Amino acid sequence: MSNWIDIAALGDIPQRGARMVKTALGCVAVFRTGDDQVFALDNACPHKAGPLAEGIVHGTSVTCPLHNWVISLETGQAQGNDEGQVATYAARVEEGRVLLDRAFLRARVAA
Amino acid sequence: MTTRLVVIGAGMATGRVLEHLFESEAGYDVTLFNAEPRGNYNRIMLSPVLAGDKSYADIVTHDADWYEVNGVTCRFGERIAQIDRVAKTVTAANGDVVPYDKLLFGTGSNPFMIPLPGHDLEGVIAYRDLEDTERMMALGASNKVVVIGGGLLGLEAAAGMAARGVDVTVVHIMAHLMERQLDEAAGYLLRKALVDKGITVKCSANSKEILGENGHVRALLLDDGTELPCDLLVMAVGIRPNTALAQEAGLAVGKGIHVDDQMVTSDADILAVGECVEHDGAIFGLVAPLYDQAKVAAQTLTGAEAAFVQKELSTKLKVTGCDLFSAGDFMDGPGREDIVFRDPGRGVYRRLVIADNVVVGAVMYGDTADSNWFFGLIRDKTDIAGMRDTLIFGPAYQGGTPLDPLAGVAALPRDAEICGCNGICKGQIEDAIAAGATDLGAVRATTKASGSCGTCTGLVEQVLAVTLGDDFVLPAAQSICACTDMTHEDVRRMIKSQRLTSMPAVWQECGWKTSCGCHVCRPALNFYLLADWPLEYRDDPQSRFINERKHANIQKDGTFSVVPRMWGGITTPNELRAIADAADKYMVPTVKVTGGQRIDLLGVRSEDLPDIWADLNAAGMVSGHAYSKGLRTVKTCVGTDHCRFGTQDSTGLGIKLEKQLWGAWTPHKLKLGVSGCPRNCAEATCKDIGVICVDSGYQVSIGGAAGMDVKETELLVQVTTEREAVDVIKAVTQLYRENAKYLDRIYKWMGKVGLDWISERIVDDLDSRMALVDRFEVSQSIYRKDPWAEHASTRAETYRPLANLSLEAAE
Ligand code: SRM
Ligand SMILES: Cc1cc2nc3c(=O)[nH]c(=O)nc-3n(C[C@H](O)[C@H](O)[C@H](O)COP(=O)(O)OP(=O)(O)OC[C@H]3O[C@@H](n4cnc5c(N)ncnc54)[C@H](O)[C@@H]3O)c2cc1C
Ligand code: SF4
Ligand code: FES
């Protein structure tokens, strides 16, 4: 069995946008940047659990829709003076498909 | 003893193999077949041949003498039809059977032809060989050509034909040109350069059908109904490895002919090189790796040990005047950072993508002099930590020049309009400065620039700074955000005077310091662009705050609230029933009457939004835009219909206004009120625009608010007819849309430009009023529609999870 789960076509996520993936342990936001990189993060802001998938994506960051914290898509770390971190999961694009590392399901069970 | 080598295809790759082979004097007896009726030539130079810069003779790489000296038996114009791997023979198209000891494949690739209806018409060609090139060279100024494909090949074909005076249109399916090599900003500069060469460029354009007449191509039909007439249609949309012969011969074939690191196929006596091969999952379309393969294949044939290794690739476009370079991989890879440099004056754009202190990608436009140095950094994975701050300036500038915040204004031509109110161009301001006006007051006094609404003050000061240098100290101005040094007002003026109609255009011409803006500037730019260019610009949902992207208000728990319109506060039993039914069906936790005379359904799940909207739509209700920087509510009182004091039909006017204005985007929210008499039950005098009905007509006043600031409106005008009242209100709305800073409500904007300035344009000048009304209507022809209906029918999927892995085992 492959270690990567095929989630969807890259085109299903808008550029500079995100879509949500449901898992048994809550939602994961899968982001696509302006230059077609993808990132997967827990869909809950470290501040007050704002749904990050609904934020504005710029560069490799997302701005939370509730109170404008800026979160790095690469590290999950809050930027600037804010402190906090969201869990990130391995994701990549191959031949136009978005893939998530199967290990992320395990990581979520452990979390 | 000599070994018999048969070569299939005299292309760029096999030409190199033979050169290396004969250098090593390995004693091969070579027979060279080529389907094209000629020997090896430099295919990539077909573009300069097309453009008229070179002739075919200039690009031949191996001539008759060379083949003779090296004893090559040339069978040009002859295609190999079959291979017998057991007998070790090939069969030529004319039936000749030729034995081999070793066989070398170099069949290249076939251009991909989109199977559109009409693709087999006469006059539909690819761009691959000399025949195609000659077809294009035969065209002249009276001809029209359509090129499908805005990649490297398509653009070289287009530029080559345009240089011959041909009327060329490029049709590209993606949003910007060469999207695989370039980002949006470089794509924007490239497009601008091609348009300057007279080429028409259509991006985001889908081809539907090729139309013909008497078996010959006549036009290309796009799926939006546009017909592009043409005498020749060039399809340059990609290539596919030419593997048919290898497949028939039973070799292992995937996307291309499988080869190992020694370039040997699944048959030990058969090698393959070039675009026809697949190595380690990759296929190839540029010559640099093919040359490496050729060297390895020659070494394998002579018994030397060698292995082919894939390397980073770079791309340049062979079009005069379009200096671009791209290298490395922009598609994926975690842990990346951008460094961006723009010089709007010289049309220069540079972007480096960095991961772990190594440059992994570079895009450059306009000044590619240092591209080899950057490519070297990428290839060698040089640690750039020590030169990071000045890296973007290239090898010569290690030490560094700072970014120039005035570059955008310095780059403006003399005829760029700076002051919109008084029609004053940059040149006139420069002349006034030269004549001694060395401060803002003096420039204002002599030219009137910035003397009216004042929003161009920042730009006038920048012209002073650029012209006077250190003699003028620029007052500190608040820039939009850290992405730019310009203020909202400066950027709005630039968008208008330089006709910037896309975000990448603004980023480049105003010298943005990031590659694609941030959550502060993007929503503002999106509004400015759609307000100024309603027909050219397309709204970008990804640059909107979630409420405006999903057409509902986000709540603190991530659910949404849904507020349908109740025109002028009037509703019906049927509407109320539909709202009640929806509240039941979607288990809405809270139903509240708002302060805006309508009903709010709070706590709806994102997934349910398209369905609840569809239900409300079915009862005739549309979005109330309770989330928008746009028209919110028009509050009314009961007026002459019922009230004993009512002087005019305030409810009817409110409904009319709401139906005319809904859907319009504005700098901030826009609320209206219409009261039937000065008792003012609709609180019209604390709205952005208020109407008080009186016996003699309608008093229209503006600039009220009752939020963080409480403001009473100021009277703009009293008119006698309802028609005039509606026109005045549309004109105020449009003037506000065209001029205000994003997130200024009318009272704030009015505080800057003054009621008199507004009044001059709407009350005193009737032509100006009607022109504003007309421009408002043009915009409304696009935006006066229900976003809920549109999203429910075409985008419902995007509201639901992308995938559900709840049942996926996590063992
Ligand atoms: C629902 C409602 C309260 C209610 O239950 O009555 C409401 C709810 C919100 N208002 Fe309001 N305002 C509502 C009427 C008002 C009014 C009264 C009115 O319109 O007559 C005002 C004062 C009048 C005015 O605007 O001048 C008002 C002044 C504000 C302000 C302050 C604006 C200002 O310029 O100072 C904000 C904040 C903002 O917009 O930046 C705001 C922002 C909000 C937001 C959008 C806060 C947010 O960003 O999430 C609230 C969204 C709730 C939701 O999820 O639905 N709301 N808000 C009212 C909806 C009216 C409607 O039918 O569309
Ligand atoms: C207009 C143009 C511009 C280009 N510009 C660039 C550039 O700037 N930079 C860059 O790196 N690359 C460029 N390329 C791509 C580059 O030309 C190709 O990558 C390269 O030519 C491929 O070499 P090849 O030997 O694999 O195939 P080819 O050069 O295509 O040679 C294959 C040959 O095999 C023959 N053949 C096929 N089947 C048979 C058969 N059964 N029997 C006999 N003969 C057969 C074909 O007729 C052909 O002549 C350009 C290509 C084109 C068309
Ligand atoms: S007054 Fe404040 S809390 Fe109440 S609805 Fe308006 S914004 Fe929300
Ligand atoms: S919940 Fe994300 S910023 Fe507050």
PDB file of C-alpha atoms in Angstrom, chain B residues 181-259:
ATOM      1  CA  GLN B 181       8.118  28.596 -16.299  1.00  0.00           C
ATOM      2  CA  LEU B 182       6.909  32.001 -15.147  1.00  0.00           C
ATOM      3  CA  ASP B 183       4.930  33.386 -12.258  1.00  0.00           C
ATOM      4  CA  GLU B 184       2.136  35.918 -12.762  1.00  0.00           C
ATOM      5  CA  ALA B 185       4.356  38.987 -12.537  1.00  0.00           C
ATOM      6  CA  ALA B 186       6.794  37.830 -15.198  1.00  0.00           C
ATOM      7  CA  GLY B 187       3.849  36.563 -17.257  1.00  0.00           C
ATOM      8  CA  TYR B 188       2.358  40.061 -17.089  1.00  0.00           C
ATOM      9  CA  LEU B 189       5.579  41.703 -18.335  1.00  0.00           C
ATOM     10  CA  LEU B 190       5.919  39.168 -21.134  1.00  0.00           C
ATOM     11  CA  ARG B 191       2.353  39.730 -22.244  1.00  0.00           C
ATOM     12  CA  LYS B 192       2.909  43.485 -22.256  1.00  0.00           C
ATOM     13  CA  ALA B 193       6.000  43.095 -24.456  1.00  0.00           C
ATOM     14  CA  LEU B 194       4.171  40.838 -26.927  1.00  0.00           C
ATOM     15  CA  VAL B 195       1.194  43.192 -27.106  1.00  0.00           C
ATOM     16  CA  ASP B 196       3.682  45.982 -27.901  1.00  0.00           C
ATOM     17  CA  LYS B 197       4.832  43.864 -30.851  1.00  0.00           C
ATOM     18  CA  GLY B 198       1.274  43.941 -32.156  1.00  0.00           C
ATOM     19  CA  ILE B 199       0.340  40.422 -31.037  1.00  0.00           C
ATOM     20  CA  THR B 200      -3.135  39.922 -29.586  1.00  0.00           C
ATOM     21  CA  VAL B 201      -2.974  37.778 -26.454  1.00  0.00           C
ATOM     22  CA  LYS B 202      -6.041  36.008 -25.065  1.00  0.00           C
ATOM     23  CA  CYS B 203      -5.507  34.230 -21.763  1.00  0.00           C
ATOM     24  CA  SER B 204      -8.005  32.034 -19.868  1.00  0.00           C
ATOM     25  CA  ALA B 205      -9.448  31.286 -23.306  1.00  0.00           C
ATOM     26  CA  ASN B 206     -10.906  27.899 -24.139  1.00  0.00           C
ATOM     27  CA  SER B 207     -10.930  26.716 -27.737  1.00  0.00           C
ATOM     28  CA  LYS B 208     -14.131  24.990 -28.769  1.00  0.00           C
ATOM     29  CA  GLU B 209     -14.025  24.273 -32.468  1.00  0.00           C
ATOM     30  CA  ILE B 210     -11.973  24.953 -35.584  1.00  0.00           C
ATOM     31  CA  LEU B 211     -14.252  26.289 -38.303  1.00  0.00           C
ATOM     32  CA  GLY B 212     -13.551  25.554 -41.963  1.00  0.00           C
ATOM     33  CA  GLU B 213     -14.660  26.432 -45.457  1.00  0.00           C
ATOM     34  CA  ASN B 214     -14.076  24.099 -48.429  1.00  0.00           C
ATOM     35  CA  GLY B 215     -11.870  21.904 -46.281  1.00  0.00           C
ATOM     36  CA  HIS B 216      -9.594  24.808 -45.242  1.00  0.00           C
ATOM     37  CA  VAL B 217      -9.437  26.454 -41.818  1.00  0.00           C
ATOM     38  CA  ARG B 218     -11.441  29.700 -41.602  1.00  0.00           C
ATOM     39  CA  ALA B 219     -11.567  30.611 -37.902  1.00  0.00           C
ATOM     40  CA  LEU B 220     -11.179  29.411 -34.343  1.00  0.00           C
ATOM     41  CA  LEU B 221     -14.311  29.425 -32.188  1.00  0.00           C
ATOM     42  CA  LEU B 222     -13.865  29.968 -28.453  1.00  0.00           C
ATOM     43  CA  ASP B 223     -16.337  28.621 -25.929  1.00  0.00           C
ATOM     44  CA  ASP B 224     -17.473  32.158 -25.062  1.00  0.00           C
ATOM     45  CA  GLY B 225     -18.686  32.460 -28.656  1.00  0.00           C
ATOM     46  CA  THR B 226     -15.815  34.630 -29.969  1.00  0.00           C
ATOM     47  CA  GLU B 227     -14.741  33.791 -33.523  1.00  0.00           C
ATOM     48  CA  LEU B 228     -11.120  34.476 -34.440  1.00  0.00           C
ATOM     49  CA  PRO B 229     -10.742  34.433 -38.232  1.00  0.00           C
ATOM     50  CA  CYS B 230      -7.485  32.921 -39.554  1.00  0.00           C
ATOM     51  CA  ASP B 231      -5.769  31.652 -42.692  1.00  0.00           C
ATOM     52  CA  LEU B 232      -3.488  29.361 -40.713  1.00  0.00           C
ATOM     53  CA  LEU B 233      -3.865  27.844 -37.256  1.00  0.00           C
ATOM     54  CA  VAL B 234      -0.762  26.760 -35.370  1.00  0.00           C
ATOM     55  CA  MET B 235      -1.218  24.367 -32.482  1.00  0.00           C
ATOM     56  CA  ALA B 236       1.656  24.482 -30.038  1.00  0.00           C
ATOM     57  CA  VAL B 237       0.260  22.888 -26.925  1.00  0.00           C
ATOM     58  CA  GLY B 238       2.827  20.247 -26.088  1.00  0.00           C
ATOM     59  CA  ILE B 239       4.647  17.179 -27.296  1.00  0.00           C
ATOM     60  CA  ARG B 240       4.373  13.434 -26.777  1.00  0.00           C
ATOM     61  CA  PRO B 241       7.396  11.087 -27.056  1.00  0.00           C
ATOM     62  CA  ASN B 242       7.360   9.258 -30.390  1.00  0.00           C
ATOM     63  CA  THR B 243       7.243   5.648 -29.178  1.00  0.00           C
ATOM     64  CA  ALA B 244       4.960   3.816 -31.622  1.00  0.00           C
ATOM     65  CA  LEU B 245       7.774   1.959 -33.403  1.00  0.00           C
ATOM     66  CA  ALA B 246       9.434   0.938 -30.122  1.00  0.00           C
ATOM     67  CA  GLN B 247       6.139  -0.277 -28.763  1.00  0.00           C
ATOM     68  CA  GLU B 248       5.447  -2.396 -31.847  1.00  0.00           C
ATOM     69  CA  ALA B 249       8.912  -3.873 -31.496  1.00  0.00           C
ATOM     70  CA  GLY B 250       7.993  -4.973 -27.979  1.00  0.00           C
ATOM     71  CA  LEU B 251      10.381  -2.691 -26.042  1.00  0.00           C
ATOM     72  CA  ALA B 252       9.391  -1.551 -22.550  1.00  0.00           C
ATOM     73  CA  VAL B 253       7.550   1.742 -23.025  1.00  0.00           C
ATOM     74  CA  GLY B 254       5.809   4.013 -20.503  1.00  0.00           C
ATOM     75  CA  LYS B 255       5.437   7.714 -21.249  1.00  0.00           C
ATOM     76  CA  GLY B 256       8.605   7.234 -23.314  1.00  0.00           C
ATOM     77  CA  ILE B 257      10.924   4.388 -24.227  1.00  0.00           C
ATOM     78  CA  HIS B 258      12.337   3.109 -20.944  1.00  0.00           C
ATOM     79  CA  VAL B 259      16.113   3.448 -20.664  1.00  0.00           C
TER      80      VAL B 259
END
